[in-house]
Amino acid sequence: MFLRGTVLFSFLLLLFTNSCHSQAQNFNNFSRKVRKGHTNNWAVLVDTSRFWFNYRHVANVLSIYRSVKRLGIPDSQIILMIADDMACNPRNPRPATVFNNANQHINVYGDDVEVDYRGYEVTVENFVRLLTGRLPPGTPRSKQLLTDEGSNVLVYLTGHGGDGFLKFQDSEEITSQEMADALEQMWQKRRYHETFFMIDTCQAASMYERFYSPNILAVGSSLVGEDSLSHHVDPAIGVYIIDRYTYYALEFLENVTPQSNNTMANFLKVCPPSVCISTVGVRSDLFRRDPEHVHITDFFGSVRPINLLPRVTNQKIVTRKSETTVPVTTKPNKYRYVPPLVNFDTIAQ
């Protein structure tokens, strides 16, 4: 009996070992396969602050929104979360507008802004649920992040923060660990190919220190212990209207076209300490590619799947590599031609 039990235990242990080995091998195969192709771009743009004196945070997020939309990412692939609607604030002397400079060069609110989460919908819970795909049944498509394993995702956050946290609505906060865990869930669920995490807040670098998921490039407007400063005041409204880091990021992006060869390495240098009055932090150890070889449009632009059809000429399909003659078949017409009715008045004459 003892021998039989020992044999059975050994057999079960062997099955368990083989199962674990098989699962590990499958996981390694998944890790190799899941990140093969980049097929689409998404952007999650979040302003976490309310109240009129935080006008600049709304201008920050709308500046990035303007840029990614101009470079080709459609509204259907942009999730815009704004905690307060400054364009409709009764203190705004220019209703339905949000400017990010005192000279009013660019109305970043525009004529076709699509806000997906507004006001008290901008919460930590909704933000984490959005990233991880754990939204309630019946959530409108416009409020879902429908990414997949081929998606490059730009995550931009702006608001008031501190060492290891970012405030939402001045009533709650998301911690750096919660942010890291949400991104890990995205990776495990194959919800991104690569992620560019960008945050403009005080002590911004603390928000990406705990990241541990692969294929994430992160940048913050200030290091731990530093404040992120505003750029300038608009006397007409009496408040700061944009933060320094986002101001210079937008200045850079305004000169980028969809066909641009600018790289992420260039973008990471847009705000040196001499103009930012803070030290921009970068974390690239989780990112598998060299930012010098990553086009900025890989995150801020659009990727559209295109099928190149062969050119048909003289019953020949001409390809780049060779010329192959194939018969060209024509489909029968679906409808036959019916002549117009006879004009009987003409016949009678």
Short mmCIF file of C-alpha atoms in Angstrom, two decimals:
data_model
loop_
_atom_site.label_atom_id
_atom_site.label_comp_id
_atom_site.label_asym_id
_atom_site.label_seq_id
_atom_site.Cartn_x
_atom_site.Cartn_y
_atom_site.Cartn_z
CA MET A 1 0.00 0.00 0.00
CA PHE A 2 2.83 2.40 0.90
CA LEU A 3 4.61 1.64 -2.39
CA ARG A 4 1.45 2.18 -4.38
CA GLY A 5 0.88 5.52 -2.63
CA THR A 6 4.47 6.54 -3.32
CA VAL A 7 4.09 5.72 -7.02
CA LEU A 8 0.84 7.66 -7.20
CA PHE A 9 2.42 10.68 -5.49
CA SER A 10 5.40 10.55 -7.88
CA PHE A 11 3.06 10.37 -10.85
CA LEU A 12 1.04 13.38 -9.64
CA LEU A 13 4.22 15.33 -8.95
CA LEU A 14 5.45 14.59 -12.48
CA LEU A 15 2.15 15.78 -13.94
CA PHE A 16 2.31 18.96 -11.85
CA THR A 17 5.92 19.62 -12.90
CA ASN A 18 5.11 19.09 -16.56
CA SER A 19 2.06 21.31 -16.22
CA CYS A 20 4.11 24.10 -14.62
CA HIS A 21 6.78 23.73 -17.29
CA SER A 22 4.12 23.86 -19.99
CA GLN A 23 2.53 26.96 -18.44
CA ALA A 24 5.91 28.67 -18.14
CA GLN A 25 6.68 27.80 -21.75
CA ASN A 26 3.29 29.13 -22.86
CA PHE A 27 3.89 32.32 -20.90
CA ASN A 28 7.30 32.77 -22.53
CA ASN A 29 5.77 32.15 -25.94
CA PHE A 30 3.06 34.69 -25.12
CA SER A 31 5.68 37.22 -24.02
CA ARG A 32 7.50 36.78 -27.31
CA LYS A 33 4.40 36.89 -29.48
CA VAL A 34 2.20 39.47 -27.79
CA ARG A 35 4.34 42.45 -28.69
CA LYS A 36 5.08 41.68 -32.32
CA GLY A 37 3.14 44.45 -34.02
CA HIS A 38 2.00 48.02 -33.46
CA THR A 39 -1.31 48.53 -35.20
CA ASN A 40 -3.16 51.42 -33.54
CA ASN A 41 -2.76 54.42 -31.23
CA TRP A 42 -4.87 55.56 -28.29
CA ALA A 43 -4.63 58.49 -25.89
CA VAL A 44 -5.92 58.81 -22.32
CA LEU A 45 -5.76 62.48 -21.31
CA VAL A 46 -6.70 63.41 -17.76
CA ASP A 47 -7.09 66.70 -15.89
CA THR A 48 -7.74 65.92 -12.22
CA SER A 49 -8.33 69.46 -10.82
CA ARG A 50 -11.45 71.53 -10.32
CA PHE A 51 -11.98 75.23 -9.52
CA TRP A 52 -11.20 78.38 -11.46
CA PHE A 53 -7.70 78.87 -10.08
CA ASN A 54 -6.76 75.53 -11.69
CA TYR A 55 -7.57 76.86 -15.16
CA ARG A 56 -4.05 75.93 -16.29
CA HIS A 57 -4.62 72.22 -15.75
CA VAL A 58 -7.56 72.25 -18.16
CA ALA A 59 -5.41 74.19 -20.65
CA ASN A 60 -2.65 71.59 -20.18
CA VAL A 61 -4.81 68.61 -21.07
CA LEU A 62 -6.57 70.39 -23.93
CA SER A 63 -3.17 71.36 -25.39
CA ILE A 64 -2.16 67.71 -25.62
CA TYR A 65 -5.64 66.82 -26.90
CA ARG A 66 -5.28 69.38 -29.68
CA SER A 67 -1.89 67.96 -30.68
CA VAL A 68 -2.80 64.28 -30.84
CA LYS A 69 -6.00 65.06 -32.71
CA ARG A 70 -4.16 67.27 -35.22
CA LEU A 71 -1.62 64.49 -35.77
CA GLY A 72 -4.33 62.00 -36.66
CA ILE A 73 -5.65 60.17 -33.61
CA PRO A 74 -9.46 60.28 -33.98
CA ASP A 75 -11.81 61.18 -31.15
CA SER A 76 -12.99 57.58 -31.13
CA GLN A 77 -9.53 56.63 -29.84
CA ILE A 78 -9.07 59.51 -27.40
CA ILE A 79 -10.42 59.34 -23.86
CA LEU A 80 -10.62 62.90 -22.51
CA MET A 81 -11.26 63.36 -18.79
CA ILE A 82 -11.73 66.93 -17.52
CA ALA A 83 -12.66 67.60 -13.91
CA ASP A 84 -13.99 71.12 -14.56
CA ASP A 85 -15.38 72.87 -17.62
CA MET A 86 -13.50 76.18 -17.74
CA ALA A 87 -14.99 77.08 -21.11
CA CYS A 88 -18.43 77.43 -19.46
CA ASN A 89 -17.25 78.89 -16.16
CA PRO A 90 -19.10 82.16 -15.38
CA ARG A 91 -15.73 83.78 -14.60
CA ASN A 92 -14.50 83.17 -18.12
CA PRO A 93 -14.61 86.51 -20.00
CA ARG A 94 -14.45 84.60 -23.30
CA PRO A 95 -17.12 81.87 -23.04
CA ALA A 96 -16.63 78.62 -24.95
CA THR A 97 -12.88 79.17 -25.20
CA VAL A 98 -9.79 78.04 -23.33
CA PHE A 99 -6.49 79.69 -24.26
CA ASN A 100 -3.07 78.50 -23.22
CA ASN A 101 -1.29 81.81 -23.81
CA ALA A 102 -2.00 85.44 -22.94
CA ASN A 103 -1.92 86.48 -26.61
CA GLN A 104 -4.81 84.14 -27.38
CA HIS A 105 -3.02 82.52 -30.30
CA ILE A 106 -4.57 79.08 -29.86
CA ASN A 107 -8.03 78.28 -28.59
CA VAL A 108 -7.33 74.76 -27.34
CA TYR A 109 -10.99 74.17 -26.60
CA GLY A 110 -11.77 74.42 -30.31
CA ASP A 111 -15.10 73.80 -31.98
CA ASP A 112 -15.25 70.03 -31.75
CA VAL A 113 -13.92 68.95 -28.36
CA GLU A 114 -15.41 65.63 -27.23
CA VAL A 115 -15.17 65.26 -23.45
CA ASP A 116 -15.78 61.67 -22.37
CA TYR A 117 -15.62 62.07 -18.56
CA ARG A 118 -16.43 65.44 -17.05
CA GLY A 119 -16.87 66.94 -13.60
CA TYR A 120 -17.47 64.42 -10.85
CA GLU A 121 -17.07 61.54 -13.29
CA VAL A 122 -13.32 62.14 -13.08
CA THR A 123 -12.51 59.86 -10.15
CA VAL A 124 -9.73 57.45 -9.27
CA GLU A 125 -12.14 54.53 -9.57
CA ASN A 126 -13.30 55.50 -13.07
CA PHE A 127 -9.73 56.11 -14.18
CA VAL A 128 -8.48 52.73 -12.97
CA ARG A 129 -11.55 50.95 -14.34
CA LEU A 130 -10.97 52.64 -17.69
CA LEU A 131 -7.36 51.46 -17.91
CA THR A 132 -8.05 47.90 -16.78
CA GLY A 133 -11.27 47.46 -18.77
CA ARG A 134 -13.37 46.75 -15.69
CA LEU A 135 -16.26 49.02 -16.61
CA PRO A 136 -19.90 48.31 -15.73
CA PRO A 137 -22.06 46.63 -18.40
CA GLY A 138 -23.73 49.14 -20.66
CA THR A 139 -20.90 51.68 -20.51
CA PRO A 140 -21.02 53.75 -23.74
CA ARG A 141 -18.33 52.97 -26.27
CA SER A 142 -17.00 56.54 -26.02
CA LYS A 143 -16.12 55.87 -22.37
CA GLN A 144 -14.21 52.64 -23.02
CA LEU A 145 -10.53 52.15 -23.74
CA LEU A 146 -10.83 49.49 -26.43
CA THR A 147 -7.14 48.78 -26.80
CA ASP A 148 -5.48 45.49 -27.66
CA GLU A 149 -2.02 43.93 -27.84
CA GLY A 150 -1.17 46.11 -30.86
CA SER A 151 -2.08 49.43 -29.21
CA ASN A 152 0.38 52.17 -28.36
CA VAL A 153 -1.17 54.15 -25.51
CA LEU A 154 -0.35 57.72 -24.49
CA VAL A 155 -1.34 58.38 -20.88
CA TYR A 156 -1.16 62.07 -19.93
CA LEU A 157 -1.99 63.31 -16.42
CA THR A 158 -2.01 66.82 -15.00
CA GLY A 159 -3.10 68.22 -11.66
CA HIS A 160 -1.81 68.68 -8.12
CA GLY A 161 0.50 65.99 -6.80
CA GLY A 162 3.10 65.14 -4.23
CA ASP A 163 5.60 62.43 -3.39
CA GLY A 164 3.93 59.25 -4.64
CA PHE A 165 0.39 60.54 -5.25
CA LEU A 166 -1.79 62.61 -7.59
CA LYS A 167 -4.92 64.36 -6.34
CA PHE A 168 -8.31 63.86 -7.97
CA GLN A 169 -10.91 66.60 -7.35
CA ASP A 170 -9.04 67.73 -4.22
CA SER A 171 -10.93 64.97 -2.38
CA GLU A 172 -9.07 61.74 -3.21
CA GLU A 173 -5.80 60.62 -4.70
CA ILE A 174 -4.21 57.85 -6.72
CA THR A 175 -0.89 56.53 -5.45
CA SER A 176 2.13 55.54 -7.50
CA GLN A 177 1.61 51.90 -6.50
CA GLU A 178 -2.01 51.94 -7.68
CA MET A 179 -0.88 53.47 -10.96
CA ALA A 180 1.79 50.79 -11.38
CA ASP A 181 -0.67 47.97 -10.62
CA ALA A 182 -3.22 49.33 -13.11
CA LEU A 183 -0.59 49.30 -15.87
CA GLU A 184 0.43 45.77 -14.91
CA GLN A 185 -3.18 44.66 -15.27
CA MET A 186 -3.23 46.25 -18.71
CA TRP A 187 -0.14 44.28 -19.67
CA GLN A 188 -1.48 40.98 -18.34
CA LYS A 189 -4.75 41.53 -20.24
CA ARG A 190 -2.88 42.38 -23.47
CA ARG A 191 -4.29 45.88 -23.49
CA TYR A 192 -1.20 47.65 -24.80
CA HIS A 193 1.82 47.16 -27.02
CA GLU A 194 3.79 50.14 -25.67
CA THR A 195 2.82 52.91 -23.28
CA PHE A 196 4.13 56.46 -23.02
CA PHE A 197 3.34 57.80 -19.54
CA MET A 198 3.51 61.59 -19.29
CA ILE A 199 2.67 63.57 -16.16
CA ASP A 200 2.81 67.30 -15.37
CA THR A 201 2.54 67.87 -11.63
CA CYS A 202 4.73 68.59 -8.62
CA GLN A 203 7.16 65.74 -7.82
CA ALA A 204 5.95 64.05 -10.99
CA ALA A 205 8.78 61.51 -11.19
CA SER A 206 7.51 59.82 -8.02
CA MET A 207 4.46 58.59 -9.95
CA TYR A 208 6.46 56.30 -12.22
CA GLU A 209 9.11 55.10 -9.75
CA ARG A 210 7.13 51.93 -8.89
CA PHE A 211 6.36 50.86 -12.46
CA TYR A 212 7.36 47.27 -13.13
CA SER A 213 5.56 46.36 -16.36
CA PRO A 214 7.44 46.08 -19.67
CA ASN A 215 7.33 48.44 -22.65
CA ILE A 216 6.66 51.64 -20.68
CA LEU A 217 8.46 54.91 -21.38
CA ALA A 218 7.76 57.55 -18.73
CA VAL A 219 8.45 61.26 -18.35
CA GLY A 220 7.60 63.64 -15.51
CA SER A 221 7.80 67.42 -15.33
CA SER A 222 9.78 67.41 -12.06
CA LEU A 223 11.85 65.15 -9.85
CA VAL A 224 10.99 64.12 -6.30
CA GLY A 225 11.31 67.16 -4.05
CA GLU A 226 10.75 69.64 -6.90
CA ASP A 227 7.68 71.68 -7.84
CA SER A 228 6.33 72.04 -11.36
CA LEU A 229 5.75 75.72 -12.03
CA SER A 230 3.23 77.65 -14.09
CA HIS A 231 4.33 79.57 -17.16
CA HIS A 232 2.50 82.91 -17.17
CA VAL A 233 -0.67 84.76 -16.16
CA ASP A 234 -3.34 86.11 -18.48
CA PRO A 235 -4.33 89.52 -17.01
CA ALA A 236 -7.76 89.23 -18.59
CA ILE A 237 -8.72 86.30 -16.38
CA GLY A 238 -6.31 86.77 -13.50
CA VAL A 239 -4.96 83.22 -13.24
CA TYR A 240 -2.08 81.18 -14.60
CA ILE A 241 -3.14 79.60 -17.87
CA ILE A 242 -0.62 76.83 -18.55
CA ASP A 243 2.21 74.99 -16.83
CA ARG A 244 5.78 75.32 -18.04
CA TYR A 245 6.42 71.75 -19.05
CA THR A 246 3.23 71.39 -21.10
CA TYR A 247 3.79 74.83 -22.65
CA TYR A 248 7.14 73.79 -24.11
CA ALA A 249 5.84 70.34 -25.01
CA LEU A 250 3.05 71.96 -27.01
CA GLU A 251 5.51 74.36 -28.63
CA PHE A 252 7.46 71.33 -29.83
CA LEU A 253 4.39 69.41 -30.98
CA GLU A 254 3.08 72.36 -32.99
CA ASN A 255 6.04 71.88 -35.34
CA VAL A 256 5.47 68.15 -35.77
CA THR A 257 3.63 66.79 -38.80
CA PRO A 258 2.22 63.29 -39.37
CA GLN A 259 5.21 62.59 -41.63
CA SER A 260 7.74 63.98 -39.16
CA ASN A 261 11.00 62.20 -38.39
CA ASN A 262 11.21 63.73 -34.91
CA THR A 263 11.94 61.10 -32.28
CA MET A 264 10.86 60.55 -28.71
CA ALA A 265 14.44 61.37 -27.65
CA ASN A 266 13.95 64.86 -29.08
CA PHE A 267 10.64 65.22 -27.29
CA LEU A 268 12.12 64.19 -23.94
CA LYS A 269 14.44 67.22 -24.13
CA VAL A 270 11.80 69.88 -24.82
CA CYS A 271 12.00 71.56 -21.41
CA PRO A 272 15.54 71.94 -20.03
CA PRO A 273 15.94 73.21 -16.45
CA SER A 274 16.81 76.72 -17.71
CA VAL A 275 13.24 77.22 -18.93
CA CYS A 276 11.32 74.60 -16.94
CA ILE A 277 12.72 75.74 -13.56
CA SER A 278 12.47 72.06 -12.64
CA THR A 279 14.26 68.91 -13.75
CA VAL A 280 12.33 66.76 -16.20
CA GLY A 281 12.59 63.11 -15.17
CA VAL A 282 12.73 60.24 -17.66
CA ARG A 283 12.47 56.51 -17.06
CA SER A 284 13.34 54.25 -19.99
CA ASP A 285 14.66 51.05 -18.37
CA LEU A 286 11.33 49.27 -18.93
CA PHE A 287 11.16 50.34 -22.56
CA ARG A 288 12.62 47.86 -25.02
CA ARG A 289 13.48 50.36 -27.76
CA ASP A 290 15.96 53.21 -27.90
CA PRO A 291 13.99 56.51 -27.81
CA GLU A 292 16.44 57.80 -30.43
CA HIS A 293 14.85 55.37 -32.90
CA VAL A 294 11.21 55.83 -31.89
CA HIS A 295 9.23 58.30 -33.98
CA ILE A 296 7.15 60.73 -31.95
CA THR A 297 4.16 59.80 -34.09
CA ASP A 298 4.35 56.28 -32.63
CA PHE A 299 2.49 57.77 -29.66
CA PHE A 300 1.18 61.18 -30.70
CA GLY A 301 0.16 60.27 -34.25
CA SER A 302 -2.16 57.80 -35.90
CA VAL A 303 -1.63 54.33 -37.30
CA ARG A 304 -4.16 53.26 -39.89
CA PRO A 305 -4.15 49.71 -41.26
CA ILE A 306 -3.61 49.89 -45.03
CA ASN A 307 -3.80 47.03 -47.50
CA LEU A 308 -1.65 47.62 -50.58
CA LEU A 309 -3.59 46.20 -53.52
CA PRO A 310 -1.71 45.10 -56.64
CA ARG A 311 -2.06 47.28 -59.73
CA VAL A 312 -4.01 45.59 -62.52
CA THR A 313 -2.79 46.55 -66.01
CA ASN A 314 -3.49 44.71 -69.27
CA GLN A 315 -4.61 41.57 -67.51
CA LYS A 316 -1.42 41.50 -65.48
CA ILE A 317 -0.90 41.93 -61.75
CA VAL A 318 2.26 43.97 -61.32
CA THR A 319 4.06 43.54 -58.01
CA ARG A 320 7.31 45.02 -56.77
CA LYS A 321 9.21 41.74 -56.91
CA SER A 322 7.86 40.05 -59.98
CA GLU A 323 5.30 40.25 -62.71
CA THR A 324 2.71 37.50 -62.77
CA THR A 325 0.12 36.99 -65.49
CA VAL A 326 -3.24 35.85 -64.26
CA PRO A 327 -6.61 35.76 -65.95
CA VAL A 328 -8.87 38.64 -65.04
CA THR A 329 -12.42 37.51 -64.54
CA THR A 330 -15.33 39.88 -64.77
CA LYS A 331 -18.41 39.40 -62.67
CA PRO A 332 -21.79 39.45 -64.41
CA ASN A 333 -23.71 42.68 -64.04
CA LYS A 334 -26.10 42.56 -61.16
CA TYR A 335 -28.68 44.65 -63.00
CA ARG A 336 -29.53 44.64 -66.70
CA TYR A 337 -30.08 47.82 -68.66
CA VAL A 338 -33.69 48.74 -69.33
CA PRO A 339 -34.27 51.32 -72.11
CA PRO A 340 -36.47 54.30 -71.33
CA LEU A 341 -40.18 54.10 -72.11
CA VAL A 342 -41.28 55.09 -75.57
CA ASN A 343 -42.73 58.58 -75.91
CA PHE A 344 -46.18 57.74 -77.29
CA ASP A 345 -47.01 61.40 -77.89
CA THR A 346 -44.24 61.53 -80.49
CA ILE A 347 -45.59 58.39 -82.25
CA ALA A 348 -49.08 59.82 -82.38
CA GLN A 349 -47.84 62.86 -84.29
#
